[in-house]
Amino acid sequence: MQNQTIAIIGAGVMGCATALEASRHGYDVILKDISAAALEKAPKIIKQEYRSACLFNKEYSAVKLDTILSRITFQDDYSNIEDAEIVIENISENLHEKTSEYKRLAEVCKKNTLFALNTSCISITKLASFLPDPTKVIGIHLMNPVPLKEMVEVVRGYHTSDQTKEEVVSFLKSMGKSAIVIGDLPGFVSNRLSHLFMNEAAFIVQDGIATAEQVDNIIKQGFNHKMGPLETADLIGLDTVVHSLDVLYNSYHDPKYRCCPLLQKMVDAGQWGRKSRKGFYEY
Ligand SMILES: NC(=O)c1ccc[n+]([C@@H]2O[C@H](COP(=O)([O-])OP(=O)(O)OC[C@H]3O[C@@H](n4cnc5c(N)ncnc54)[C@H](O)[C@@H]3O)[C@@H](O)[C@H]2O)c1
């Protein structure tokens, strides 16, 4: 599939990292965002992600950063998106924002374009109902940081065809990723579990019985996790964590997913984790 065009919608944390990975594996990438600020920041995020991937994986520098950036077109419009074989959507975790964009994409994309949706929690079946051909829609829940995480949780919606699943698994393989294909319910496997964990860690800090550092150290040293739940929340972005908890709460109507008020307060105060340089930790 290399030398084909991939359109990536949303140039935030995940969109930039996915653009880096696709371009590094030879794809021409269109990276589209509606925010001029996000587009200006995107090459810097890609450089940072590239440098940190090189620290952990010596082979990563085999493709030079200049080559990678030369294959990515940064844009705020729909030019050439009709050339894309696959659209990877990485817009903020908000049903309205995602589905408004789908209406526009459906007008410009080819009929056989495959839509790979990167959402933390929203049902793929629900999102697919806003696109013209739900058989060509699938969830690809990429893990952060994308260059260092091989596993992708691939989510089949109600109508996703076998062909779409096979094409997406083979596309991911071409980027060095391995897929675990599962069925569709909000939060899938990873986030139904991880968001309970991060939310409860925030409740513990709110209750004042341990600091964020103590909570994370207990989990890292006691359970051999590489990262603690609050470090993970800062990495994901506390705004994204809160949006995802809201999706889980509204999907299952189960109080176990109620968002910790401290998390909501931090988001309202602009402390979104690494992306704003302050969350449970300072960066
Ligand atoms: N951050 C993570 O660790 C992580 C991991 C897996 C999945 N996800 C999911 O991936 C998606 C993106 O997350 P993120 O962390 O990159 O979010 P982010 O907030 O960093 O970036 C989202 C980007 O989407 C842009 N956007 C909004 N509306 C748009 C539109 N109509 N067209 C183009 N761009 C638009 C915003 O300007 C922003 O730059 C979310 O659904 C999130 O739940 C996030």
Short mmCIF file of C-alpha atoms and ligand atoms in Angstrom, two decimals:
data_model
loop_
_atom_site.label_atom_id
_atom_site.label_comp_id
_atom_site.label_asym_id
_atom_site.label_seq_id
_atom_site.Cartn_x
_atom_site.Cartn_y
_atom_site.Cartn_z
CA MET A 1 0.00 0.00 0.00
CA GLN A 2 3.02 2.31 0.39
CA ASN A 3 3.12 5.28 -2.05
CA GLN A 4 -0.58 5.57 -1.43
CA THR A 5 -2.16 8.59 0.17
CA ILE A 6 -3.49 8.51 3.71
CA ALA A 7 -5.60 11.40 4.99
CA ILE A 8 -5.30 12.04 8.71
CA ILE A 9 -7.98 14.30 10.18
CA GLY A 10 -7.04 16.09 13.40
CA ALA A 11 -3.44 17.16 14.06
CA GLY A 12 -3.36 16.82 17.83
CA VAL A 13 -1.48 14.30 19.97
CA MET A 14 -2.66 11.23 18.03
CA GLY A 15 -2.96 12.73 14.55
CA CYS A 16 0.64 13.99 14.57
CA ALA A 17 2.05 10.72 15.88
CA THR A 18 0.03 8.71 13.35
CA ALA A 19 1.20 11.00 10.52
CA LEU A 20 4.79 10.39 11.65
CA GLU A 21 4.33 6.60 11.61
CA ALA A 22 2.51 6.48 8.26
CA SER A 23 5.01 8.79 6.57
CA ARG A 24 7.98 6.91 8.09
CA HIS A 25 6.58 3.76 6.45
CA GLY A 26 6.41 5.36 3.01
CA TYR A 27 2.88 6.73 2.78
CA ASP A 28 2.08 10.20 1.47
CA VAL A 29 0.14 11.86 4.25
CA ILE A 30 -2.38 14.67 4.24
CA LEU A 31 -2.67 16.02 7.80
CA LYS A 32 -5.76 18.21 8.17
CA ASP A 33 -6.90 20.28 11.13
CA ILE A 34 -9.36 23.15 11.51
CA SER A 35 -7.11 25.00 13.94
CA ALA A 36 -4.32 27.20 12.56
CA ALA A 37 -2.54 26.93 15.92
CA ALA A 38 -2.65 23.11 15.79
CA LEU A 39 -1.26 23.10 12.24
CA GLU A 40 1.56 25.45 13.23
CA LYS A 41 2.42 23.23 16.21
CA ALA A 42 2.12 19.94 14.29
CA PRO A 43 5.64 19.79 12.75
CA LYS A 44 7.11 20.52 16.21
CA ILE A 45 5.08 17.71 17.80
CA ILE A 46 6.20 15.35 15.01
CA LYS A 47 9.85 16.32 15.60
CA GLN A 48 9.50 15.72 19.35
CA GLU A 49 7.81 12.34 18.82
CA TYR A 50 10.51 11.37 16.30
CA ARG A 51 13.34 12.33 18.67
CA SER A 52 11.86 10.50 21.61
CA ALA A 53 11.19 7.39 19.45
CA CYS A 54 14.88 7.47 18.36
CA LEU A 55 15.95 7.44 22.02
CA PHE A 56 14.04 4.22 22.65
CA ASN A 57 14.56 2.54 19.28
CA LYS A 58 17.86 2.98 17.42
CA GLU A 59 16.37 1.76 14.13
CA TYR A 60 13.84 4.57 14.16
CA SER A 61 16.40 7.06 12.75
CA ALA A 62 16.88 4.86 9.64
CA VAL A 63 14.35 7.16 7.95
CA LYS A 64 15.45 10.79 8.30
CA LEU A 65 13.13 13.37 9.80
CA ASP A 66 13.40 15.59 6.69
CA THR A 67 12.19 12.70 4.50
CA ILE A 68 9.30 12.07 6.88
CA LEU A 69 8.24 15.73 6.95
CA SER A 70 8.56 16.03 3.16
CA ARG A 71 5.85 13.35 2.75
CA ILE A 72 3.35 15.19 4.97
CA THR A 73 1.10 17.99 3.69
CA PHE A 74 -0.29 20.17 6.49
CA GLN A 75 -3.61 21.75 5.53
CA ASP A 76 -6.89 23.18 6.81
CA ASP A 77 -8.97 22.36 3.72
CA TYR A 78 -10.13 19.32 1.75
CA SER A 79 -7.74 19.61 -1.20
CA ASN A 80 -6.62 16.21 -2.56
CA ILE A 81 -8.46 14.30 0.16
CA GLU A 82 -10.30 12.49 -2.65
CA ASP A 83 -6.94 10.78 -3.40
CA ALA A 84 -6.86 9.08 -0.01
CA GLU A 85 -7.35 5.31 0.13
CA ILE A 86 -7.74 5.46 3.89
CA VAL A 87 -8.98 8.29 6.10
CA ILE A 88 -7.78 8.07 9.69
CA GLU A 89 -9.90 10.29 11.90
CA ASN A 90 -8.29 11.65 15.09
CA ILE A 91 -10.60 14.53 16.00
CA SER A 92 -11.23 15.46 19.65
CA GLU A 93 -13.35 12.91 21.59
CA ASN A 94 -16.65 14.63 20.86
CA LEU A 95 -19.49 12.98 18.95
CA HIS A 96 -20.78 16.23 17.47
CA GLU A 97 -17.34 17.41 16.28
CA LYS A 98 -16.52 14.02 14.77
CA THR A 99 -19.83 13.50 13.00
CA SER A 100 -20.04 17.05 11.61
CA GLU A 101 -16.70 16.41 9.96
CA TYR A 102 -17.88 13.03 8.57
CA LYS A 103 -20.68 14.76 6.63
CA ARG A 104 -18.12 16.91 4.83
CA LEU A 105 -15.68 14.02 4.31
CA ALA A 106 -18.45 11.88 2.80
CA GLU A 107 -18.94 14.57 0.15
CA VAL A 108 -15.28 14.73 -0.87
CA CYS A 109 -14.02 11.13 -0.48
CA LYS A 110 -14.20 8.35 -3.08
CA LYS A 111 -16.96 5.76 -2.60
CA ASN A 112 -14.51 2.99 -1.71
CA THR A 113 -12.51 5.03 0.83
CA LEU A 114 -11.94 3.18 4.05
CA PHE A 115 -12.63 5.09 7.27
CA ALA A 116 -10.44 4.12 10.23
CA LEU A 117 -11.69 5.95 13.30
CA ASN A 118 -9.44 6.58 16.26
CA THR A 119 -11.68 7.15 19.24
CA SER A 120 -11.04 6.33 22.89
CA CYS A 121 -14.58 5.35 23.80
CA ILE A 122 -17.30 6.22 21.30
CA SER A 123 -19.03 3.21 19.73
CA ILE A 124 -17.78 2.53 16.19
CA THR A 125 -21.27 1.34 15.19
CA LYS A 126 -22.68 4.70 16.28
CA LEU A 127 -19.98 6.71 14.47
CA ALA A 128 -20.37 4.55 11.34
CA SER A 129 -24.07 5.44 11.16
CA PHE A 130 -22.99 8.98 10.19
CA LEU A 131 -20.95 7.75 7.18
CA PRO A 132 -22.46 6.59 3.86
CA ASP A 133 -21.13 3.00 3.88
CA PRO A 134 -20.75 1.51 7.39
CA THR A 135 -19.23 -1.66 5.92
CA LYS A 136 -16.13 0.45 5.17
CA VAL A 137 -15.81 1.84 8.69
CA ILE A 138 -13.68 0.36 11.47
CA GLY A 139 -12.13 1.52 14.74
CA ILE A 140 -8.35 1.66 15.10
CA HIS A 141 -7.57 2.50 18.68
CA LEU A 142 -3.92 3.42 18.42
CA MET A 143 -1.98 3.52 21.64
CA ASN A 144 -0.01 6.53 22.85
CA PRO A 145 2.93 7.05 22.21
CA VAL A 146 2.13 5.66 18.76
CA PRO A 147 5.73 5.11 17.52
CA LEU A 148 6.52 2.95 20.56
CA LYS A 149 3.33 0.91 20.80
CA GLU A 150 3.05 -2.01 18.40
CA MET A 151 -0.40 -3.20 19.44
CA VAL A 152 -3.53 -1.59 18.01
CA GLU A 153 -6.99 -2.42 19.36
CA VAL A 154 -9.03 -2.83 16.18
CA VAL A 155 -12.79 -2.53 16.70
CA ARG A 156 -15.32 -4.02 14.30
CA GLY A 157 -18.57 -2.12 14.17
CA TYR A 158 -21.88 -3.89 13.63
CA HIS A 159 -21.63 -3.54 9.82
CA THR A 160 -17.83 -3.64 9.32
CA SER A 161 -17.10 -6.08 6.47
CA ASP A 162 -14.46 -8.83 6.54
CA GLN A 163 -12.74 -7.09 3.64
CA THR A 164 -12.47 -3.82 5.57
CA LYS A 165 -11.08 -5.68 8.57
CA GLU A 166 -8.50 -7.48 6.42
CA GLU A 167 -7.45 -4.29 4.60
CA VAL A 168 -7.00 -2.38 7.83
CA VAL A 169 -5.09 -5.17 9.56
CA SER A 170 -2.76 -5.36 6.56
CA PHE A 171 -2.37 -1.54 6.48
CA LEU A 172 -1.43 -1.58 10.17
CA LYS A 173 1.00 -4.45 9.53
CA SER A 174 2.68 -2.34 6.83
CA MET A 175 3.37 0.22 9.60
CA GLY A 176 4.83 -2.45 11.90
CA LYS A 177 1.69 -2.70 14.03
CA SER A 178 -0.09 -5.81 15.21
CA ALA A 179 -3.86 -5.81 15.58
CA ILE A 180 -6.06 -7.36 18.23
CA VAL A 181 -9.52 -7.39 16.64
CA ILE A 182 -12.45 -7.15 19.02
CA GLY A 183 -16.18 -6.34 18.95
CA ASP A 184 -17.75 -2.98 19.58
CA LEU A 185 -19.07 -1.48 22.79
CA PRO A 186 -18.12 1.97 24.14
CA GLY A 187 -14.62 2.08 25.62
CA PHE A 188 -13.78 -1.26 23.95
CA VAL A 189 -11.46 -3.34 26.17
CA SER A 190 -8.61 -0.94 26.93
CA ASN A 191 -10.54 2.13 28.00
CA ARG A 192 -13.35 0.44 29.92
CA LEU A 193 -10.55 -0.81 32.17
CA SER A 194 -7.96 1.99 32.05
CA HIS A 195 -10.40 4.86 32.62
CA LEU A 196 -11.77 3.27 35.78
CA PHE A 197 -8.18 2.98 36.95
CA MET A 198 -7.20 6.60 36.14
CA ASN A 199 -10.47 7.99 37.54
CA GLU A 200 -10.12 6.10 40.84
CA ALA A 201 -6.49 7.28 41.12
CA ALA A 202 -7.77 10.88 40.81
CA PHE A 203 -10.40 10.19 43.52
CA ILE A 204 -7.60 8.97 45.82
CA VAL A 205 -5.67 12.24 45.31
CA GLN A 206 -8.91 14.20 45.80
CA ASP A 207 -9.54 12.30 49.05
CA GLY A 208 -6.14 13.52 50.25
CA ILE A 209 -4.75 10.16 51.37
CA ALA A 210 -1.86 10.07 48.88
CA THR A 211 -0.10 12.37 46.42
CA ALA A 212 -0.15 11.70 42.67
CA GLU A 213 3.45 10.56 42.90
CA GLN A 214 2.67 8.12 45.73
CA VAL A 215 -0.30 6.65 43.84
CA ASP A 216 1.83 6.16 40.71
CA ASN A 217 4.78 4.73 42.65
CA ILE A 218 2.58 2.20 44.44
CA ILE A 219 1.26 0.94 41.11
CA LYS A 220 4.66 0.96 39.38
CA GLN A 221 6.62 -0.60 42.22
CA GLY A 222 3.85 -2.84 43.51
CA PHE A 223 2.45 -4.13 40.22
CA ASN A 224 5.38 -3.66 37.83
CA HIS A 225 3.45 -1.26 35.59
CA LYS A 226 5.76 0.93 33.48
CA MET A 227 3.65 4.01 34.15
CA GLY A 228 1.30 4.97 36.95
CA PRO A 229 -2.37 5.82 36.22
CA LEU A 230 -1.90 9.57 36.75
CA GLU A 231 1.23 9.74 34.58
CA THR A 232 -0.83 7.94 31.94
CA ALA A 233 -3.70 10.42 32.33
CA ASP A 234 -1.25 13.32 31.86
CA LEU A 235 0.16 11.64 28.75
CA ILE A 236 -3.27 11.04 27.20
CA GLY A 237 -4.48 14.56 28.08
CA LEU A 238 -6.85 15.15 31.01
CA ASP A 239 -9.39 16.78 28.67
CA THR A 240 -9.50 13.59 26.59
CA VAL A 241 -9.80 11.45 29.74
CA VAL A 242 -12.75 13.55 30.97
CA HIS A 243 -14.47 13.41 27.54
CA SER A 244 -14.00 9.63 27.50
CA LEU A 245 -15.38 9.18 31.03
CA ASP A 246 -18.42 11.24 30.00
CA VAL A 247 -18.92 8.98 26.97
CA LEU A 248 -18.66 5.86 29.16
CA TYR A 249 -21.04 7.29 31.77
CA ASN A 250 -23.60 8.34 29.17
CA SER A 251 -23.30 5.03 27.28
CA TYR A 252 -23.67 2.60 30.19
CA HIS A 253 -25.55 4.84 32.69
CA ASP A 254 -23.37 3.18 35.31
CA PRO A 255 -22.17 5.38 38.21
CA LYS A 256 -18.83 3.59 38.24
CA TYR A 257 -17.86 5.84 35.30
CA ARG A 258 -18.77 9.18 37.00
CA CYS A 259 -15.91 11.61 36.40
CA CYS A 260 -13.88 12.57 39.49
CA PRO A 261 -14.62 16.26 40.24
CA LEU A 262 -10.89 16.94 40.68
CA LEU A 263 -10.25 15.81 37.08
CA GLN A 264 -13.02 18.09 35.79
CA LYS A 265 -11.69 21.00 37.88
CA MET A 266 -8.15 20.54 36.52
CA VAL A 267 -9.49 20.55 32.96
CA ASP A 268 -11.53 23.71 33.64
CA ALA A 269 -8.36 25.31 35.04
CA GLY A 270 -6.43 24.53 31.83
CA GLN A 271 -4.26 21.84 33.46
CA TRP A 272 -4.56 19.24 30.71
CA GLY A 273 -1.39 17.25 31.39
CA ARG A 274 1.67 17.14 29.14
CA LYS A 275 0.02 19.06 26.32
CA SER A 276 -0.41 22.14 28.58
CA ARG A 277 2.82 21.42 30.53
CA LYS A 278 0.89 20.94 33.78
CA GLY A 279 -1.43 18.23 34.99
CA PHE A 280 -0.79 15.97 37.96
CA TYR A 281 2.89 16.74 37.21
CA GLU A 282 4.79 19.68 35.69
CA TYR A 283 6.58 19.29 32.33
N1 LIG B 1 -4.45 11.05 23.53
C1 LIG B 1 -4.43 9.73 23.59
O1 LIG B 1 -3.61 9.12 24.29
C2 LIG B 1 -5.40 8.92 22.75
C3 LIG B 1 -5.16 7.55 22.58
C4 LIG B 1 -6.02 6.81 21.75
C5 LIG B 1 -7.10 7.44 21.13
N2 LIG B 1 -7.31 8.78 21.35
C6 LIG B 1 -8.46 9.39 20.65
O2 LIG B 1 -7.96 10.00 19.47
C7 LIG B 1 -8.74 11.16 19.16
C8 LIG B 1 -7.83 12.37 19.12
O3 LIG B 1 -7.21 12.52 20.40
P1 LIG B 1 -5.99 13.53 20.64
O4 LIG B 1 -5.44 13.18 21.96
O5 LIG B 1 -5.12 13.57 19.44
O6 LIG B 1 -6.80 14.91 20.76
P2 LIG B 1 -6.23 16.40 20.65
O7 LIG B 1 -7.15 17.24 21.43
O8 LIG B 1 -4.76 16.43 20.97
O9 LIG B 1 -6.37 16.74 19.08
C9 LIG B 1 -7.59 16.80 18.41
C10 LIG B 1 -7.42 17.70 17.20
O10 LIG B 1 -8.59 17.63 16.41
C11 LIG B 1 -8.76 18.90 15.81
N3 LIG B 1 -10.10 19.02 15.25
C12 LIG B 1 -11.27 19.24 15.88
N4 LIG B 1 -12.28 19.27 14.97
C13 LIG B 1 -11.72 19.04 13.75
C14 LIG B 1 -12.23 18.94 12.41
N5 LIG B 1 -13.51 19.07 12.14
N6 LIG B 1 -11.35 18.70 11.40
C15 LIG B 1 -10.02 18.56 11.66
N7 LIG B 1 -9.49 18.66 12.89
C16 LIG B 1 -10.32 18.89 13.92
C17 LIG B 1 -8.44 19.87 16.94
O11 LIG B 1 -8.15 21.18 16.46
C18 LIG B 1 -7.21 19.19 17.56
O12 LIG B 1 -6.02 19.67 16.98
C19 LIG B 1 -9.81 11.28 20.27
O13 LIG B 1 -10.99 10.67 19.83
C20 LIG B 1 -9.17 10.50 21.42
O14 LIG B 1 -10.14 10.01 22.30
C21 LIG B 1 -6.48 9.53 22.12
#
